[in-house]
Amino acid sequence: MDHNHILYVVRNLELRVSGAVDMASQTELFDPPVDGISSVQFSPTDPNLLLASSWDKTVRLYDVASRQVQFRYAHRAAVLDAAFVSDSLVCSGGMVVSGGWDRRLNLWDMRSSEHRTIELPEKVFSMDTVGNKLVVGMSGRTVHIYDLRNLDLPAQHRESSKFMTRVLR
């Protein structure tokens, strides 16, 4: 939840947004995913931008004000998480990073359809960005930490203790 919107995922397929003050007025977003929604995230800098990743192999970037999809990014398998990359690391416009069961990280330029793909050793379950770091939790108890300014190799490889990492925040 951000300070302006409350997000509802209804029956895993519908995305509805209401104002934090006026809970009675709900807005359904157009073009929802056709399979279960795996993660949602509002932009930390623009409360009208919403990311939704899905088991339908897509990441959708919504403009909440217009209720429309601005961009749709495709993976080869289910997408379990997506995150915004800090605006301080991007010249203008912004970027989105996503990952899923295709064992790939994709970095998407929000101004175009251009993207960069990084092959991973395991399926992605969760990820998060903080500052210039990207932390990726994968199957097999594997965690990679990347410096977003240099994504050629992970800055650190870690293995979670006993259990697989399901959520990073």
mmCIF file of C-alpha atoms in Angstrom, residues 30-146:
data_model
loop_
_atom_site.group_PDB
_atom_site.id
_atom_site.type_symbol
_atom_site.label_atom_id
_atom_site.label_comp_id
_atom_site.label_asym_id
_atom_site.label_seq_id
_atom_site.Cartn_x
_atom_site.Cartn_y
_atom_site.Cartn_z
ATOM 1 C CA PHE A 30 -8.118 -3.005 -17.541
ATOM 2 C CA ASP A 31 -6.389 -6.011 -19.093
ATOM 3 C CA PRO A 32 -5.671 -8.086 -15.969
ATOM 4 C CA PRO A 33 -3.414 -11.147 -16.143
ATOM 5 C CA VAL A 34 -5.090 -14.336 -17.379
ATOM 6 C CA ASP A 35 -3.569 -16.482 -14.621
ATOM 7 C CA GLY A 36 -2.759 -15.999 -10.926
ATOM 8 C CA ILE A 37 -1.069 -12.799 -9.823
ATOM 9 C CA SER A 38 2.198 -13.601 -8.046
ATOM 10 C CA SER A 39 3.272 -10.116 -6.898
ATOM 11 C CA VAL A 40 2.244 -6.474 -7.014
ATOM 12 C CA GLN A 41 4.179 -3.330 -6.192
ATOM 13 C CA PHE A 42 3.513 0.395 -6.404
ATOM 14 C CA SER A 43 6.341 2.581 -7.667
ATOM 15 C CA PRO A 44 8.246 4.214 -4.805
ATOM 16 C CA THR A 45 8.378 7.491 -6.752
ATOM 17 C CA ASP A 46 5.073 7.579 -8.670
ATOM 18 C CA PRO A 47 1.950 6.319 -6.858
ATOM 19 C CA ASN A 48 0.131 5.935 -10.183
ATOM 20 C CA LEU A 49 2.491 3.208 -11.435
ATOM 21 C CA LEU A 50 1.782 -0.376 -10.427
ATOM 22 C CA LEU A 51 3.715 -3.548 -11.335
ATOM 23 C CA ALA A 52 1.938 -6.897 -11.427
ATOM 24 C CA SER A 53 3.743 -10.160 -12.164
ATOM 25 C CA SER A 54 1.808 -13.278 -13.030
ATOM 26 C CA TRP A 55 1.807 -16.991 -13.663
ATOM 27 C CA ASP A 56 0.684 -16.098 -17.225
ATOM 28 C CA LYS A 57 4.390 -15.347 -17.981
ATOM 29 C CA THR A 58 3.983 -11.562 -18.000
ATOM 30 C CA VAL A 59 4.805 -8.460 -16.026
ATOM 31 C CA ARG A 60 2.355 -5.620 -16.500
ATOM 32 C CA LEU A 61 3.075 -1.979 -15.716
ATOM 33 C CA TYR A 62 -0.203 -0.166 -15.042
ATOM 34 C CA ASP A 63 -1.019 3.514 -14.983
ATOM 35 C CA VAL A 64 -3.582 3.495 -12.170
ATOM 36 C CA ALA A 65 -5.020 6.912 -13.129
ATOM 37 C CA SER A 66 -5.917 5.786 -16.665
ATOM 38 C CA ARG A 67 -6.498 2.129 -15.592
ATOM 39 C CA GLN A 68 -4.449 1.057 -18.646
ATOM 40 C CA VAL A 69 -1.417 -1.169 -19.127
ATOM 41 C CA GLN A 70 1.548 0.988 -20.120
ATOM 42 C CA PHE A 71 3.885 -1.923 -20.847
ATOM 43 C CA ARG A 72 3.655 -5.688 -20.924
ATOM 44 C CA TYR A 73 6.874 -7.643 -20.562
ATOM 45 C CA ALA A 74 7.020 -11.353 -21.398
ATOM 46 C CA HIS A 75 9.029 -14.218 -19.908
ATOM 47 C CA ARG A 76 9.285 -17.835 -21.076
ATOM 48 C CA ALA A 77 7.717 -19.187 -17.856
ATOM 49 C CA ALA A 78 5.759 -17.960 -14.827
ATOM 50 C CA VAL A 79 6.989 -14.659 -13.364
ATOM 51 C CA LEU A 80 7.055 -14.772 -9.579
ATOM 52 C CA ASP A 81 8.361 -11.298 -8.738
ATOM 53 C CA ALA A 82 9.172 -7.875 -10.157
ATOM 54 C CA ALA A 83 10.553 -4.645 -8.716
ATOM 55 C CA PHE A 84 11.260 -1.065 -9.657
ATOM 56 C CA VAL A 85 14.912 -0.042 -9.980
ATOM 57 C CA SER A 86 15.802 3.141 -8.093
ATOM 58 C CA ASP A 87 15.477 6.289 -10.218
ATOM 59 C CA SER A 88 18.867 7.441 -8.934
ATOM 60 C CA LEU A 89 20.489 4.617 -10.935
ATOM 61 C CA VAL A 90 18.686 5.412 -14.167
ATOM 62 C CA CYS A 91 19.175 8.507 -16.305
ATOM 63 C CA SER A 92 15.471 9.089 -16.927
ATOM 64 C CA GLY A 93 12.306 7.108 -17.282
ATOM 65 C CA GLY A 94 13.068 4.179 -14.986
ATOM 66 C CA MET A 95 13.595 0.451 -15.129
ATOM 67 C CA VAL A 96 11.859 -2.686 -13.946
ATOM 68 C CA VAL A 97 13.522 -5.980 -13.013
ATOM 69 C CA SER A 98 11.632 -9.279 -13.099
ATOM 70 C CA GLY A 99 12.350 -12.949 -12.583
ATOM 71 C CA GLY A 100 10.590 -16.281 -12.565
ATOM 72 C CA TRP A 101 10.645 -19.938 -13.387
ATOM 73 C CA ASP A 102 12.514 -19.415 -16.673
ATOM 74 C CA ARG A 103 15.683 -18.913 -14.564
ATOM 75 C CA ARG A 104 16.185 -15.432 -15.937
ATOM 76 C CA LEU A 105 16.421 -11.923 -14.613
ATOM 77 C CA ASN A 106 15.119 -9.383 -17.082
ATOM 78 C CA LEU A 107 15.782 -5.668 -16.762
ATOM 79 C CA TRP A 108 13.236 -3.659 -18.725
ATOM 80 C CA ASP A 109 13.605 -0.042 -19.827
ATOM 81 C CA MET A 110 10.237 1.615 -19.080
ATOM 82 C CA ARG A 111 10.730 4.016 -21.995
ATOM 83 C CA SER A 112 11.020 1.276 -24.609
ATOM 84 C CA SER A 113 10.741 -2.465 -25.084
ATOM 85 C CA GLU A 114 14.513 -2.895 -24.727
ATOM 86 C CA HIS A 115 15.709 -5.264 -22.054
ATOM 87 C CA ARG A 116 18.708 -7.134 -20.749
ATOM 88 C CA THR A 117 18.575 -10.798 -19.746
ATOM 89 C CA ILE A 118 20.757 -12.474 -17.144
ATOM 90 C CA GLU A 119 20.762 -16.272 -16.973
ATOM 91 C CA LEU A 120 20.498 -17.708 -13.461
ATOM 92 C CA PRO A 121 21.279 -21.149 -12.010
ATOM 93 C CA GLU A 122 17.835 -21.567 -10.379
ATOM 94 C CA LYS A 123 14.194 -20.447 -10.589
ATOM 95 C CA VAL A 124 13.492 -17.010 -9.103
ATOM 96 C CA PHE A 125 11.028 -16.922 -6.199
ATOM 97 C CA SER A 126 11.524 -13.415 -4.840
ATOM 98 C CA MET A 127 13.569 -10.266 -5.300
ATOM 99 C CA ASP A 128 13.899 -6.759 -3.978
ATOM 100 C CA THR A 129 15.957 -3.678 -4.644
ATOM 101 C CA VAL A 130 17.417 -1.278 -2.115
ATOM 102 C CA GLY A 131 19.694 1.518 -3.211
ATOM 103 C CA ASN A 132 22.072 0.054 -5.789
ATOM 104 C CA LYS A 133 21.565 -3.560 -4.654
ATOM 105 C CA LEU A 134 19.337 -6.267 -6.084
ATOM 106 C CA VAL A 135 18.763 -9.334 -3.912
ATOM 107 C CA VAL A 136 17.379 -12.432 -5.666
ATOM 108 C CA GLY A 137 16.046 -15.474 -3.779
ATOM 109 C CA MET A 138 16.000 -18.656 -5.856
ATOM 110 C CA SER A 139 15.113 -22.305 -5.550
ATOM 111 C CA GLY A 140 17.793 -24.538 -4.098
ATOM 112 C CA ARG A 141 18.241 -22.104 -1.165
ATOM 113 C CA THR A 142 20.370 -19.849 -3.414
ATOM 114 C CA VAL A 143 20.553 -16.081 -2.903
ATOM 115 C CA HIS A 144 22.439 -13.747 -5.243
ATOM 116 C CA ILE A 145 23.187 -10.122 -4.455
ATOM 117 C CA TYR A 146 23.887 -7.874 -7.450
#
